[in-house]
Tab-separated table of C-alpha atoms in Angstrom:
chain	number	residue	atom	x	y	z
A	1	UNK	CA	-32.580	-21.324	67.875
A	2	UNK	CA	-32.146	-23.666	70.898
A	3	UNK	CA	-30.012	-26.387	70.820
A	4	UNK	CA	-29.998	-27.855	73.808
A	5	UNK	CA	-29.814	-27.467	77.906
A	6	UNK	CA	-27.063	-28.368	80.026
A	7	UNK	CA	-27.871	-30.043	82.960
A	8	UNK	CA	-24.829	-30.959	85.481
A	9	UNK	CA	-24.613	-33.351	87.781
A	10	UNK	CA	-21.685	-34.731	90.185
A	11	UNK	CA	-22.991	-38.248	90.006
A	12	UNK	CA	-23.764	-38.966	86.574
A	13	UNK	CA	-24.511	-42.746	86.845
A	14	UNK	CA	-27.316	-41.660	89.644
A	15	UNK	CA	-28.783	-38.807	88.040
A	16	UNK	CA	-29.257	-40.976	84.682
A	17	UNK	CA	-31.354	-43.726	87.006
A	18	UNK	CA	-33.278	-41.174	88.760
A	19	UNK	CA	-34.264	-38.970	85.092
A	20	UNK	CA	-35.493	-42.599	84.005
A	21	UNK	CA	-37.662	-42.932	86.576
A	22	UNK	CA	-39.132	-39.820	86.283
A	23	UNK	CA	-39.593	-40.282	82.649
A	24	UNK	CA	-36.809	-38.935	80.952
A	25	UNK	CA	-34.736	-41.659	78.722
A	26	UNK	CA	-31.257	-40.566	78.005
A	27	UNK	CA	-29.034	-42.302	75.355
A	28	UNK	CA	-25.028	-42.430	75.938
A	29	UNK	CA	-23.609	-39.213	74.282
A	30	UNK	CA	-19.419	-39.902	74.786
A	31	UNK	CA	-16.828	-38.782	77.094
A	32	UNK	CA	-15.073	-35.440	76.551
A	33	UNK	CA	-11.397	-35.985	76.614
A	34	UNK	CA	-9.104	-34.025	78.480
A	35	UNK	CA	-12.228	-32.830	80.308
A	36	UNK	CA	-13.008	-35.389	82.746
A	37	UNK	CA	-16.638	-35.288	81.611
A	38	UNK	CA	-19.014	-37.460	79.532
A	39	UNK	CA	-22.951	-37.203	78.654
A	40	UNK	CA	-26.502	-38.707	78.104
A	41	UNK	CA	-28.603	-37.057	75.645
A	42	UNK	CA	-32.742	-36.999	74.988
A	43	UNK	CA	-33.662	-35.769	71.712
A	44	UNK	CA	-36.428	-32.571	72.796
A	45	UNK	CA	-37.856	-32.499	68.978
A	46	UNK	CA	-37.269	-29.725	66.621
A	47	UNK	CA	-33.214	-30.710	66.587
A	48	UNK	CA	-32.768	-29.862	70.081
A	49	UNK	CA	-31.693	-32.168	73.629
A	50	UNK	CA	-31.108	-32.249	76.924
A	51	UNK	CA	-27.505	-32.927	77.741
A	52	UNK	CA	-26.934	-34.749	81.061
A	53	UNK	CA	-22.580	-33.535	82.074
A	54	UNK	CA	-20.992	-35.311	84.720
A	55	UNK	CA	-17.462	-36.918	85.766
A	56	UNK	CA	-16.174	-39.520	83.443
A	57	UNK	CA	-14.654	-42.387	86.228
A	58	UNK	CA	-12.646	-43.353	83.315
A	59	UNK	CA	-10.863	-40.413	82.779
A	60	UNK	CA	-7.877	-39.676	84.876
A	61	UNK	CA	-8.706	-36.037	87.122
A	62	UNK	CA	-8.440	-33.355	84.427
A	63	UNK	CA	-5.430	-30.964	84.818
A	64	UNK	CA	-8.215	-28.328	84.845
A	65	UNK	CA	-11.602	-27.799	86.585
A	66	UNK	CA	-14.356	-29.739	84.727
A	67	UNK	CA	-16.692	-27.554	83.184
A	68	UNK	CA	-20.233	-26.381	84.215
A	69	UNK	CA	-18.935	-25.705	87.620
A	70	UNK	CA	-19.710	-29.363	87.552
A	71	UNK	CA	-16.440	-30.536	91.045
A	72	UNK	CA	-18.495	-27.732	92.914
A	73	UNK	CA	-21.697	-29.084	92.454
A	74	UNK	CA	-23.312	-31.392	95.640
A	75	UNK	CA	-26.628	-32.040	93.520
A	76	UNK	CA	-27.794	-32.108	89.929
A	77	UNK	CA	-28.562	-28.305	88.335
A	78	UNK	CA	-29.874	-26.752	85.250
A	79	UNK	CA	-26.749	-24.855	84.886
A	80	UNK	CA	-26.696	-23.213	81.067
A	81	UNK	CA	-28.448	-23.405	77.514
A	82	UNK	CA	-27.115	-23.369	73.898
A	83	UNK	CA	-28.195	-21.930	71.096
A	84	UNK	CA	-27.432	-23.052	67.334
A	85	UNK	CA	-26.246	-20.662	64.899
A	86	UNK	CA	-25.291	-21.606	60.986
A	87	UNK	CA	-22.364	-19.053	61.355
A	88	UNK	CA	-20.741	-18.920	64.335
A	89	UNK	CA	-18.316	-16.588	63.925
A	90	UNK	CA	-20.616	-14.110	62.138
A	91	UNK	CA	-23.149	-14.822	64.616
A	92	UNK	CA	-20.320	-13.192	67.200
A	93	UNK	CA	-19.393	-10.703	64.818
A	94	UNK	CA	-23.095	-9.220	65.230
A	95	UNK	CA	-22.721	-9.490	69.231
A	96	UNK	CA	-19.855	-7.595	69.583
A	97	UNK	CA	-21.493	-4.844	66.824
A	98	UNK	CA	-24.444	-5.138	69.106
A	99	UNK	CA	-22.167	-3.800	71.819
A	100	UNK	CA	-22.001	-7.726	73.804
A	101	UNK	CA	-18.938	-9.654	74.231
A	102	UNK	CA	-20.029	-13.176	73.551
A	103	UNK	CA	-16.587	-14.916	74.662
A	104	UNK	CA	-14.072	-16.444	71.271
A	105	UNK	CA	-14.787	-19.865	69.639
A	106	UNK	CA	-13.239	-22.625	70.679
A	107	UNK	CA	-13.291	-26.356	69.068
A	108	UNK	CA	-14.787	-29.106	70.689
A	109	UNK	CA	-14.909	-32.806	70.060
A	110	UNK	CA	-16.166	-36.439	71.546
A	111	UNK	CA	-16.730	-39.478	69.571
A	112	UNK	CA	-20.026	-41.553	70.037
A	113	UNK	CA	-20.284	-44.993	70.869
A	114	UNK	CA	-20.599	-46.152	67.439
A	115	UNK	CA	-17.261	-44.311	66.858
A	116	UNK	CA	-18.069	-41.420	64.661
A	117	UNK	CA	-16.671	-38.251	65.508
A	118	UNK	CA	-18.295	-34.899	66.695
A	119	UNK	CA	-16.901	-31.884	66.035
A	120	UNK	CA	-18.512	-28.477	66.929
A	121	UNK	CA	-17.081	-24.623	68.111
A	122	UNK	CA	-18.506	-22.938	70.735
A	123	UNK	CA	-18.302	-19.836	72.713
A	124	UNK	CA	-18.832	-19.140	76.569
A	125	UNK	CA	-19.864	-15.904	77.382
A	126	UNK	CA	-17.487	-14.216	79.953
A	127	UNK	CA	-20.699	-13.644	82.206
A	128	UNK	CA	-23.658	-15.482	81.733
A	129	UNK	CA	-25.278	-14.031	84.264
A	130	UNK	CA	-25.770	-17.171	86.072
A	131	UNK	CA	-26.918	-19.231	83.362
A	132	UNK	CA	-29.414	-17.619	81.586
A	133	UNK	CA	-27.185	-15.858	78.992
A	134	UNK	CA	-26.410	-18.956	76.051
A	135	UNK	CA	-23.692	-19.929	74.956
A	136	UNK	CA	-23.045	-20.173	71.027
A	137	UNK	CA	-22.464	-23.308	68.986
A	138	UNK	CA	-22.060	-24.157	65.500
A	139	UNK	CA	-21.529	-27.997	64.611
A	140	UNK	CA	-20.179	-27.385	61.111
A	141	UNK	CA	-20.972	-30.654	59.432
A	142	UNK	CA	-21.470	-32.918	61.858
A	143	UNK	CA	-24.522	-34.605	62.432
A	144	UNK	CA	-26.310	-32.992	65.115
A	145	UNK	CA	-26.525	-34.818	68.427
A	146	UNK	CA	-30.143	-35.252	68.530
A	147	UNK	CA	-30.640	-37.017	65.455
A	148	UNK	CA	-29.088	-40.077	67.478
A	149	UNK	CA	-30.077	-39.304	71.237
A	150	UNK	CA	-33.042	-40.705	72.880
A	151	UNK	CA	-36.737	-39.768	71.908
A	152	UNK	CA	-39.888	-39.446	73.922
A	153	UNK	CA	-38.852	-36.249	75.796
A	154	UNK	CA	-40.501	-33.306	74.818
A	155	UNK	CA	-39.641	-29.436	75.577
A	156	UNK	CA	-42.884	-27.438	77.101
A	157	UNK	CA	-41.059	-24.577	78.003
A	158	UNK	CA	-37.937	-22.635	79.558
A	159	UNK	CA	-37.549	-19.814	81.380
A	160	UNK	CA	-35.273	-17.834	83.519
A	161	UNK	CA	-35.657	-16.423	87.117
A	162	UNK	CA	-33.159	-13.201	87.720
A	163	UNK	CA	-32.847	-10.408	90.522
A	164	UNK	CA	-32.846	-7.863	87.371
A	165	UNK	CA	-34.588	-9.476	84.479
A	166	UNK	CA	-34.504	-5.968	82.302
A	167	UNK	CA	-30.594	-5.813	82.302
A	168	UNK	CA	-30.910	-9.195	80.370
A	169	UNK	CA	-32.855	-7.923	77.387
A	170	UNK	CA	-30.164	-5.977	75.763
A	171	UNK	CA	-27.722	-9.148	75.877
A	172	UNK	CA	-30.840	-11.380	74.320
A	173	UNK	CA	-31.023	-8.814	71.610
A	174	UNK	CA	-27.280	-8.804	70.785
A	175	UNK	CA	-27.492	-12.822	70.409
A	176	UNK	CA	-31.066	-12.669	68.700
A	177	UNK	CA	-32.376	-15.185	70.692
A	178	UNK	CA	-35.471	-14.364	73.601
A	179	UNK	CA	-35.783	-15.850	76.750
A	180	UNK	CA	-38.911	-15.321	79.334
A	181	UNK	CA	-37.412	-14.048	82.511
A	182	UNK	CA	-39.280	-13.162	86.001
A	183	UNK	CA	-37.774	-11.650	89.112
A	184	UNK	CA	-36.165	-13.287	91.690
A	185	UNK	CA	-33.896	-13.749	94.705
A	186	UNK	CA	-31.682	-15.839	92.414
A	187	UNK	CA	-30.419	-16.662	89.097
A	188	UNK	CA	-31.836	-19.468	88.067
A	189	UNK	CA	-33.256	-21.689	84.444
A	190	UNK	CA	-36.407	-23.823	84.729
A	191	UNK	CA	-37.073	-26.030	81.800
A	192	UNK	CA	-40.660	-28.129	81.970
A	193	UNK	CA	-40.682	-31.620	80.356
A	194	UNK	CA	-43.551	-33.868	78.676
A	195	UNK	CA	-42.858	-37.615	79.103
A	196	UNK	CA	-44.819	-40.774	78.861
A	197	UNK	CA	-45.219	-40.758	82.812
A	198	UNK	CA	-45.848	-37.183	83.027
A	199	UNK	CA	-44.540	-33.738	83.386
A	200	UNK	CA	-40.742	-33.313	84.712
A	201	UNK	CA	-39.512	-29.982	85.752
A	202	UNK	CA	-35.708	-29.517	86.361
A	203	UNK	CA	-34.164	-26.030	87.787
Protein backbone atom coordinates (compact mmCIF):
# COMPACT_ATOMS: atom_id res chain seq x y z
CA UNK A 1 0.00 0.00 0.00
CA UNK A 2 1.36 3.55 -0.63
CA UNK A 3 2.32 5.63 1.96
CA UNK A 4 3.54 8.46 0.70
CA UNK A 5 5.98 10.29 -2.07
CA UNK A 6 9.09 11.96 -1.41
CA UNK A 7 9.58 15.00 -3.03
CA UNK A 8 13.13 16.87 -2.46
CA UNK A 9 13.91 20.09 -2.72
CA UNK A 10 17.19 22.30 -1.92
CA UNK A 11 15.12 25.27 -0.92
CA UNK A 12 12.48 24.11 1.21
CA UNK A 13 11.04 27.51 2.37
CA UNK A 14 10.56 28.30 -1.64
CA UNK A 15 9.27 25.16 -2.79
CA UNK A 16 6.53 25.24 0.15
CA UNK A 17 5.37 28.96 -1.32
CA UNK A 18 5.43 27.90 -4.80
CA UNK A 19 3.25 24.17 -4.01
CA UNK A 20 0.73 26.75 -2.32
CA UNK A 21 0.28 28.57 -5.13
CA UNK A 22 -0.25 25.90 -7.27
CA UNK A 23 -2.68 24.40 -4.94
CA UNK A 24 -1.00 22.14 -2.81
CA UNK A 25 -1.24 23.09 1.16
CA UNK A 26 1.46 21.51 3.17
CA UNK A 27 1.37 21.38 7.03
CA UNK A 28 4.87 21.48 9.07
CA UNK A 29 5.96 17.78 9.49
CA UNK A 30 9.42 18.29 11.95
CA UNK A 31 13.02 18.37 11.44
CA UNK A 32 15.02 15.12 11.27
CA UNK A 33 17.86 15.32 13.65
CA UNK A 34 21.21 14.48 12.86
CA UNK A 35 20.00 14.69 9.25
CA UNK A 36 20.00 18.20 8.39
CA UNK A 37 16.51 17.81 6.95
CA UNK A 38 12.92 18.72 7.93
CA UNK A 39 9.35 18.35 6.06
CA UNK A 40 5.81 19.61 5.03
CA UNK A 41 3.24 17.08 4.63
CA UNK A 42 -0.42 17.01 2.60
CA UNK A 43 -2.59 14.31 3.63
CA UNK A 44 -3.40 12.41 -0.22
CA UNK A 45 -6.57 10.43 1.41
CA UNK A 46 -6.63 6.79 2.00
CA UNK A 47 -3.65 7.28 4.88
CA UNK A 48 -1.20 8.39 2.45
CA UNK A 49 0.96 12.13 1.84
CA UNK A 50 3.17 13.91 0.06
CA UNK A 51 6.32 14.62 1.97
CA UNK A 52 8.08 17.88 0.98
CA UNK A 53 12.44 17.05 2.31
CA UNK A 54 14.67 19.83 2.35
CA UNK A 55 17.64 21.45 4.50
CA UNK A 56 16.75 22.31 8.01
CA UNK A 57 18.72 26.09 8.42
CA UNK A 58 18.52 25.20 11.97
CA UNK A 59 20.43 22.29 12.00
CA UNK A 60 24.15 22.54 12.04
CA UNK A 61 25.63 20.73 8.36
CA UNK A 62 25.11 17.02 9.03
CA UNK A 63 28.36 14.97 9.43
CA UNK A 64 26.82 12.98 6.53
CA UNK A 65 25.17 13.73 3.14
CA UNK A 66 21.46 14.60 3.64
CA UNK A 67 19.33 12.12 2.25
CA UNK A 68 17.34 11.97 -1.07
CA UNK A 69 20.38 13.10 -2.85
CA UNK A 70 18.77 16.21 -1.55
CA UNK A 71 22.96 18.80 -1.36
CA UNK A 72 23.04 17.59 -5.12
CA UNK A 73 19.87 18.74 -6.07
CA UNK A 74 19.67 22.51 -8.03
CA UNK A 75 15.70 22.19 -8.29
CA UNK A 76 12.83 20.43 -6.59
CA UNK A 77 12.35 16.44 -7.78
CA UNK A 78 10.05 13.60 -7.26
CA UNK A 79 12.86 11.55 -6.07
CA UNK A 80 11.29 8.14 -4.30
CA UNK A 81 7.93 6.55 -2.91
CA UNK A 82 7.08 4.49 0.23
CA UNK A 83 5.09 1.87 0.76
CA UNK A 84 3.39 0.76 4.21
CA UNK A 85 3.67 -2.64 5.38
CA UNK A 86 2.10 -4.00 8.96
CA UNK A 87 5.31 -6.19 9.24
CA UNK A 88 8.24 -4.85 8.18
CA UNK A 89 10.58 -7.23 8.79
CA UNK A 90 8.43 -10.09 7.44
CA UNK A 91 7.53 -7.97 4.65
CA UNK A 92 11.61 -8.19 3.86
CA UNK A 93 11.73 -11.63 4.80
CA UNK A 94 9.37 -12.37 1.65
CA UNK A 95 11.74 -10.04 -0.63
CA UNK A 96 14.73 -11.68 -0.06
CA UNK A 97 12.65 -15.34 -0.51
CA UNK A 98 11.43 -13.64 -3.61
CA UNK A 99 15.06 -13.51 -4.67
CA UNK A 100 15.23 -9.16 -4.04
CA UNK A 101 17.41 -7.55 -1.60
CA UNK A 102 15.25 -4.85 -0.15
CA UNK A 103 18.15 -3.07 1.97
CA UNK A 104 17.96 -3.79 6.40
CA UNK A 105 15.62 -1.71 8.66
CA UNK A 106 16.70 1.05 10.19
CA UNK A 107 14.82 3.34 12.96
CA UNK A 108 13.77 6.64 12.31
CA UNK A 109 12.36 9.44 14.39
CA UNK A 110 11.20 13.39 14.37
CA UNK A 111 8.90 14.95 16.77
CA UNK A 112 5.96 17.21 15.49
CA UNK A 113 5.29 20.57 16.41
CA UNK A 114 2.90 19.75 19.02
CA UNK A 115 5.75 17.62 20.50
CA UNK A 116 4.68 14.08 20.11
CA UNK A 117 7.09 11.75 18.89
CA UNK A 118 7.30 9.68 15.58
CA UNK A 119 8.85 6.68 15.42
CA UNK A 120 8.93 4.41 12.28
CA UNK A 121 11.72 1.67 10.54
CA UNK A 122 12.42 1.76 7.19
CA UNK A 123 14.45 0.18 4.55
CA UNK A 124 16.27 1.68 1.38
CA UNK A 125 16.72 -0.53 -1.28
CA UNK A 126 20.45 -0.78 -2.36
CA UNK A 127 19.22 0.19 -6.00
CA UNK A 128 16.11 1.73 -6.58
CA UNK A 129 16.54 1.98 -9.88
CA UNK A 130 16.29 5.63 -9.88
CA UNK A 131 13.38 6.02 -7.81
CA UNK A 132 10.85 3.91 -8.87
CA UNK A 133 11.71 0.87 -6.68
CA UNK A 134 9.95 1.86 -2.84
CA UNK A 135 11.29 1.88 -0.06
CA UNK A 136 9.65 -0.06 3.02
CA UNK A 137 8.20 1.46 6.17
CA UNK A 138 6.44 0.29 9.10
CA UNK A 139 5.39 3.01 11.80
CA UNK A 140 4.76 0.53 14.61
CA UNK A 141 2.37 2.46 16.78
CA UNK A 142 2.68 5.69 15.95
CA UNK A 143 0.09 7.67 14.57
CA UNK A 144 0.51 7.87 10.99
CA UNK A 145 1.63 11.19 9.55
CA UNK A 146 -1.33 11.90 7.55
CA UNK A 147 -3.84 11.79 10.10
CA UNK A 148 -2.31 15.32 11.13
CA UNK A 149 -0.89 16.75 7.71
CA UNK A 150 -2.76 19.04 5.54
CA UNK A 151 -6.00 18.03 3.56
CA UNK A 152 -7.37 19.08 0.23
CA UNK A 153 -4.70 17.30 -1.89
CA UNK A 154 -5.78 14.43 -3.61
CA UNK A 155 -3.67 11.50 -5.42
CA UNK A 156 -4.94 10.88 -9.27
CA UNK A 157 -2.24 8.80 -10.13
CA UNK A 158 1.61 7.74 -10.22
CA UNK A 159 3.63 6.30 -12.51
CA UNK A 160 7.12 5.59 -13.50
CA UNK A 161 9.11 6.34 -16.75
CA UNK A 162 12.28 3.74 -17.19
CA UNK A 163 14.76 2.85 -20.15
CA UNK A 164 13.74 -0.97 -19.28
CA UNK A 165 10.37 -1.01 -17.65
CA UNK A 166 10.19 -5.13 -17.82
CA UNK A 167 13.37 -5.57 -15.58
CA UNK A 168 11.20 -3.72 -12.91
CA UNK A 169 8.37 -6.22 -12.70
CA UNK A 170 10.17 -8.94 -10.96
CA UNK A 171 11.37 -6.40 -8.10
CA UNK A 172 7.45 -5.10 -7.88
CA UNK A 173 6.52 -8.69 -7.41
CA UNK A 174 9.09 -9.43 -4.66
CA UNK A 175 7.67 -6.23 -2.65
CA UNK A 176 3.92 -6.98 -3.71
CA UNK A 177 3.28 -3.70 -4.61
CA UNK A 178 2.56 -2.60 -8.73
CA UNK A 179 3.61 0.36 -10.29
CA UNK A 180 2.62 1.53 -14.08
CA UNK A 181 5.85 2.03 -15.88
CA UNK A 182 6.45 3.29 -19.69
CA UNK A 183 9.72 3.54 -21.55
CA UNK A 184 11.97 6.17 -21.53
CA UNK A 185 15.28 7.98 -21.95
CA UNK A 186 15.29 8.35 -18.16
CA UNK A 187 14.31 7.18 -14.85
CA UNK A 188 11.89 9.11 -13.69
CA UNK A 189 8.23 9.17 -11.11
CA UNK A 190 5.29 11.37 -12.15
CA UNK A 191 2.61 11.73 -9.59
CA UNK A 192 -0.73 13.87 -10.83
CA UNK A 193 -2.52 15.96 -8.14
CA UNK A 194 -6.31 17.19 -7.68
CA UNK A 195 -6.51 20.53 -5.79
CA UNK A 196 -9.04 23.22 -5.30
CA UNK A 197 -7.24 25.34 -8.14
CA UNK A 198 -6.69 22.48 -10.33
CA UNK A 199 -4.55 19.67 -11.41
CA UNK A 200 -0.68 19.71 -10.24
CA UNK A 201 1.74 17.36 -11.76
CA UNK A 202 5.24 16.98 -10.14
CA UNK A 203 8.15 14.68 -11.80
Amino acid sequence: MLDHLVYATPDLGRTIDDLAERGIKLSPGGPHPGLGTRNHLAALGENAFLEVIGPDPEQPEPATPRPFGIDELTAPRLVTWAIQVPDLDAALDRARAAGYEPGDAVPMSRRRPDSVLLTWRLAFPPDDRGGLVPFVIGWGDTPHPSRTAATGTRLVSLRGEHPDPASLAPVFAALDTELAVTEAAEPALVAEFATSSGTVVLK
